[in-house]
Amino acid sequence: MAGRKQFDVDEALRRAMHVFWRWGYSEASVDRLTEGTGLGRSSLYGTFGDKSTLFRKSLQRYAQTYHPLYDQALSGPHPSPGAVVAAYLQVTLNRIADPMVPDGCLLTVSATQIPALDAEGRAMVHAMIDGLRAMLEQALLAAGADDQEAAELALCTLATNKSLAVLSRAGFSGEDLATVAAAAAKNAKAPPNRPAEPSGPR
């Protein structure tokens, strides 16, 4: 049929996502995108729009693929805030260990290139990070942390997550990354001991 696309659009988007993931927005040239997707420029632009639009679609595809895994890991119940941190970071370690995807994290590398993104791209990156932070806070509250502890631990866990992504791109071993994740979980503050209820007759 005339005008019918002769390629798998979803697969092309997955491959474009990997190009942005590997190179970052700034270094994901049109040549790299066409090589990575196997599409010509006209097919690439005709299907996905300009580079900024393709980046946003790739970032959305990334979030749709990986963020539900964090949501599932945090659904609990978890016996302690440390268990929440461990569960969250294990998802990161699993993704990093996957030989079929680039090192690091698309959201992390995108955050490091915020100045190169357009306004919509910047807003997407911030919204996704904020969503993960809120997800963590809710799970930590459910595990017994108070409001302040949940906010602080969510931020520190998010920072550890991003650090793991950077370290993996720098060639640190899986064992090193697991050590970082385990230390973060171990150091997560447990809920403070509450004053005991007075015993005996009232």
Tab-separated table of C-alpha atoms in Angstrom:
chain	number	residue	atom	x	y	z
A	1	MET	CA	0.000	0.000	0.000
A	2	ALA	CA	1.356	3.404	-0.951
A	3	GLY	CA	2.655	5.430	1.981
A	4	ARG	CA	2.702	2.475	4.353
A	5	LYS	CA	5.727	2.440	6.675
A	6	GLN	CA	8.102	-0.410	5.941
A	7	PHE	CA	9.622	-0.557	9.423
A	8	ASP	CA	8.640	-1.192	13.014
A	9	VAL	CA	8.018	2.244	14.541
A	10	ASP	CA	8.181	0.966	18.126
A	11	GLU	CA	11.501	-0.771	17.493
A	12	ALA	CA	12.881	2.346	15.831
A	13	LEU	CA	11.907	4.380	18.896
A	14	ARG	CA	13.571	1.844	21.188
A	15	ARG	CA	16.770	2.141	19.183
A	16	ALA	CA	16.597	5.938	19.210
A	17	MET	CA	16.176	5.781	22.989
A	18	HIS	CA	19.406	3.779	23.185
A	19	VAL	CA	21.246	6.377	21.085
A	20	PHE	CA	20.209	9.186	23.440
A	21	TRP	CA	20.964	6.920	26.397
A	22	ARG	CA	24.464	6.121	25.170
A	23	TRP	CA	25.473	9.543	23.881
A	24	GLY	CA	23.258	12.054	25.636
A	25	TYR	CA	21.191	14.652	23.829
A	26	SER	CA	24.096	16.845	22.777
A	27	GLU	CA	26.148	14.062	21.190
A	28	ALA	CA	23.214	12.197	19.674
A	29	SER	CA	23.780	13.585	16.206
A	30	VAL	CA	21.408	12.978	13.333
A	31	ASP	CA	24.015	10.673	11.810
A	32	ARG	CA	24.127	8.627	15.016
A	33	LEU	CA	20.341	8.531	15.197
A	34	THR	CA	19.974	7.366	11.605
A	35	GLU	CA	22.700	4.766	12.070
A	36	GLY	CA	21.242	3.586	15.366
A	37	THR	CA	17.668	3.314	14.094
A	38	GLY	CA	18.506	2.138	10.595
A	39	LEU	CA	16.283	4.881	9.161
A	40	GLY	CA	17.047	7.569	6.641
A	41	ARG	CA	16.690	11.190	7.658
A	42	SER	CA	13.393	11.631	5.866
A	43	SER	CA	11.889	8.550	7.547
A	44	LEU	CA	13.278	9.571	10.923
A	45	TYR	CA	11.910	13.099	10.788
A	46	GLY	CA	8.723	12.105	9.005
A	47	THR	CA	7.886	9.583	11.721
A	48	PHE	CA	9.135	11.237	14.904
A	49	GLY	CA	9.555	14.926	14.136
A	50	ASP	CA	12.696	16.913	14.914
A	51	LYS	CA	15.487	15.835	17.273
A	52	SER	CA	13.913	17.488	20.321
A	53	THR	CA	10.606	15.750	19.708
A	54	LEU	CA	12.326	12.404	19.188
A	55	PHE	CA	14.253	12.918	22.424
A	56	ARG	CA	11.069	13.574	24.393
A	57	LYS	CA	9.421	10.504	22.893
A	58	SER	CA	12.507	8.462	23.781
A	59	LEU	CA	12.504	9.773	27.347
A	60	GLN	CA	8.823	8.929	27.669
A	61	ARG	CA	9.509	5.430	26.358
A	62	TYR	CA	12.287	5.073	28.935
A	63	ALA	CA	9.984	6.102	31.767
A	64	GLN	CA	7.237	3.766	30.569
A	65	THR	CA	9.727	0.898	30.521
A	66	TYR	CA	11.570	1.392	33.812
A	67	HIS	CA	9.531	3.502	36.199
A	68	PRO	CA	6.858	0.801	36.688
A	69	LEU	CA	9.660	-1.469	37.928
A	70	TYR	CA	10.443	1.058	40.663
A	71	ASP	CA	6.761	1.346	41.483
A	72	GLN	CA	6.481	-2.431	41.784
A	73	ALA	CA	9.604	-2.670	43.956
A	74	LEU	CA	8.314	0.018	46.300
A	75	SER	CA	4.797	-1.379	46.616
A	76	GLY	CA	5.898	-3.328	49.679
A	77	PRO	CA	5.123	-3.900	52.371
A	78	HIS	CA	8.624	-3.141	53.583
A	79	PRO	CA	9.717	-3.717	57.189
A	80	SER	CA	11.923	-0.630	57.389
A	81	PRO	CA	13.089	2.441	55.475
A	82	GLY	CA	16.347	0.621	54.757
A	83	ALA	CA	14.401	-2.119	52.996
A	84	VAL	CA	12.718	0.514	50.824
A	85	VAL	CA	16.098	1.946	49.839
A	86	ALA	CA	17.461	-1.526	49.083
A	87	ALA	CA	14.448	-2.436	46.935
A	88	TYR	CA	14.641	0.797	44.951
A	89	LEU	CA	18.359	0.564	44.279
A	90	GLN	CA	18.115	-3.113	43.309
A	91	VAL	CA	16.014	-2.067	40.324
A	92	THR	CA	18.829	0.255	39.301
A	93	LEU	CA	21.441	-2.472	39.722
A	94	ASN	CA	19.362	-4.884	37.653
A	95	ARG	CA	19.072	-2.394	34.802
A	96	ILE	CA	22.781	-1.589	34.890
A	97	ALA	CA	23.597	-5.313	34.766
A	98	ASP	CA	21.470	-5.813	31.639
A	99	PRO	CA	23.936	-6.306	28.746
A	100	MET	CA	21.276	-5.351	26.200
A	101	VAL	CA	21.103	-1.686	27.225
A	102	PRO	CA	23.710	1.100	27.492
A	103	ASP	CA	25.465	1.818	30.776
A	104	GLY	CA	24.003	4.355	33.125
A	105	CYS	CA	20.549	5.890	32.898
A	106	LEU	CA	18.884	7.983	30.208
A	107	LEU	CA	17.234	10.227	32.784
A	108	THR	CA	20.554	10.821	34.535
A	109	VAL	CA	22.517	11.661	31.405
A	110	SER	CA	19.653	13.925	30.318
A	111	ALA	CA	19.744	15.751	33.656
A	112	THR	CA	23.434	16.486	33.133
A	113	GLN	CA	22.601	18.132	29.802
A	114	ILE	CA	19.688	20.284	30.924
A	115	PRO	CA	21.124	23.437	29.257
A	116	ALA	CA	21.049	21.708	25.854
A	117	LEU	CA	17.379	20.727	26.113
A	118	ASP	CA	14.413	22.802	25.050
A	119	ALA	CA	11.856	23.952	27.598
A	120	GLU	CA	9.642	20.902	27.116
A	121	GLY	CA	12.587	18.540	27.481
A	122	ARG	CA	13.753	20.251	30.666
A	123	ALA	CA	10.243	20.104	32.100
A	124	MET	CA	10.014	16.381	31.329
A	125	VAL	CA	13.308	15.613	33.035
A	126	HIS	CA	12.341	17.565	36.152
A	127	ALA	CA	8.862	16.030	36.264
A	128	MET	CA	10.221	12.491	36.015
A	129	ILE	CA	12.784	13.055	38.758
A	130	ASP	CA	10.128	14.657	40.960
A	131	GLY	CA	7.842	11.679	40.321
A	132	LEU	CA	10.491	9.203	41.443
A	133	ARG	CA	11.208	11.282	44.526
A	134	ALA	CA	7.523	11.375	45.457
A	135	MET	CA	7.258	7.611	44.891
A	136	LEU	CA	10.157	7.057	47.285
A	137	GLU	CA	8.738	9.375	49.933
A	138	GLN	CA	5.407	7.549	49.964
A	139	ALA	CA	7.089	4.153	50.309
A	140	LEU	CA	9.326	5.419	53.114
A	141	LEU	CA	6.359	6.840	54.990
A	142	ALA	CA	4.591	3.503	54.652
A	143	ALA	CA	7.692	1.799	56.091
A	144	GLY	CA	7.605	3.925	59.237
A	145	ALA	CA	9.661	7.012	58.462
A	146	ASP	CA	8.269	10.324	59.596
A	147	ASP	CA	7.764	13.207	57.163
A	148	GLN	CA	11.237	14.717	57.573
A	149	GLU	CA	13.003	11.360	57.444
A	150	ALA	CA	11.054	10.318	54.350
A	151	ALA	CA	11.910	13.554	52.550
A	152	GLU	CA	15.600	13.344	53.429
A	153	LEU	CA	15.944	9.634	52.648
A	154	ALA	CA	14.094	9.994	49.344
A	155	LEU	CA	16.487	12.720	48.249
A	156	CYS	CA	19.576	10.785	49.351
A	157	THR	CA	18.345	7.589	47.697
A	158	LEU	CA	17.655	9.443	44.475
A	159	ALA	CA	21.175	10.900	44.634
A	160	THR	CA	22.628	7.424	45.184
A	161	ASN	CA	20.627	6.136	42.229
A	162	LYS	CA	22.088	8.812	39.973
A	163	SER	CA	25.576	8.172	41.352
A	164	LEU	CA	25.274	4.496	40.463
A	165	ALA	CA	24.390	5.459	36.908
A	166	VAL	CA	27.424	7.717	36.625
A	167	LEU	CA	29.778	5.161	38.189
A	168	SER	CA	28.559	2.463	35.814
A	169	ARG	CA	29.384	4.675	32.837
A	170	ALA	CA	32.829	5.230	34.319
A	171	GLY	CA	33.460	1.480	34.322
A	172	PHE	CA	33.010	0.622	37.988
A	173	SER	CA	32.285	-3.060	38.529
A	174	GLY	CA	28.938	-4.518	39.456
A	175	GLU	CA	30.449	-5.503	42.789
A	176	ASP	CA	31.439	-1.887	43.476
A	177	LEU	CA	27.975	-0.661	42.579
A	178	ALA	CA	26.351	-3.274	44.818
A	179	THR	CA	28.593	-2.115	47.671
A	180	VAL	CA	27.392	1.465	47.233
A	181	ALA	CA	23.753	0.367	47.175
A	182	ALA	CA	24.157	-1.841	50.252
A	183	ALA	CA	25.826	0.969	52.203
A	184	ALA	CA	23.015	3.357	51.315
A	185	ALA	CA	20.415	0.873	52.548
A	186	LYS	CA	22.385	0.120	55.717
A	187	ASN	CA	22.788	3.794	56.541
A	188	ALA	CA	19.114	4.601	56.052
A	189	LYS	CA	17.814	5.887	59.363
A	190	ALA	CA	15.293	3.650	61.070
A	191	PRO	CA	12.277	5.367	62.600
A	192	PRO	CA	13.146	6.800	65.997
A	193	ASN	CA	12.146	4.870	69.077
A	194	ARG	CA	8.852	6.199	70.285
A	195	PRO	CA	8.324	6.744	74.021
A	196	ALA	CA	6.859	3.611	75.545
A	197	GLU	CA	3.276	3.762	76.626
A	198	PRO	CA	3.048	3.851	80.414
A	199	SER	CA	2.308	0.433	81.853
A	200	GLY	CA	0.099	-0.552	84.744
A	201	PRO	CA	-3.322	0.663	85.761
A	202	ARG	CA	-4.446	4.135	84.765
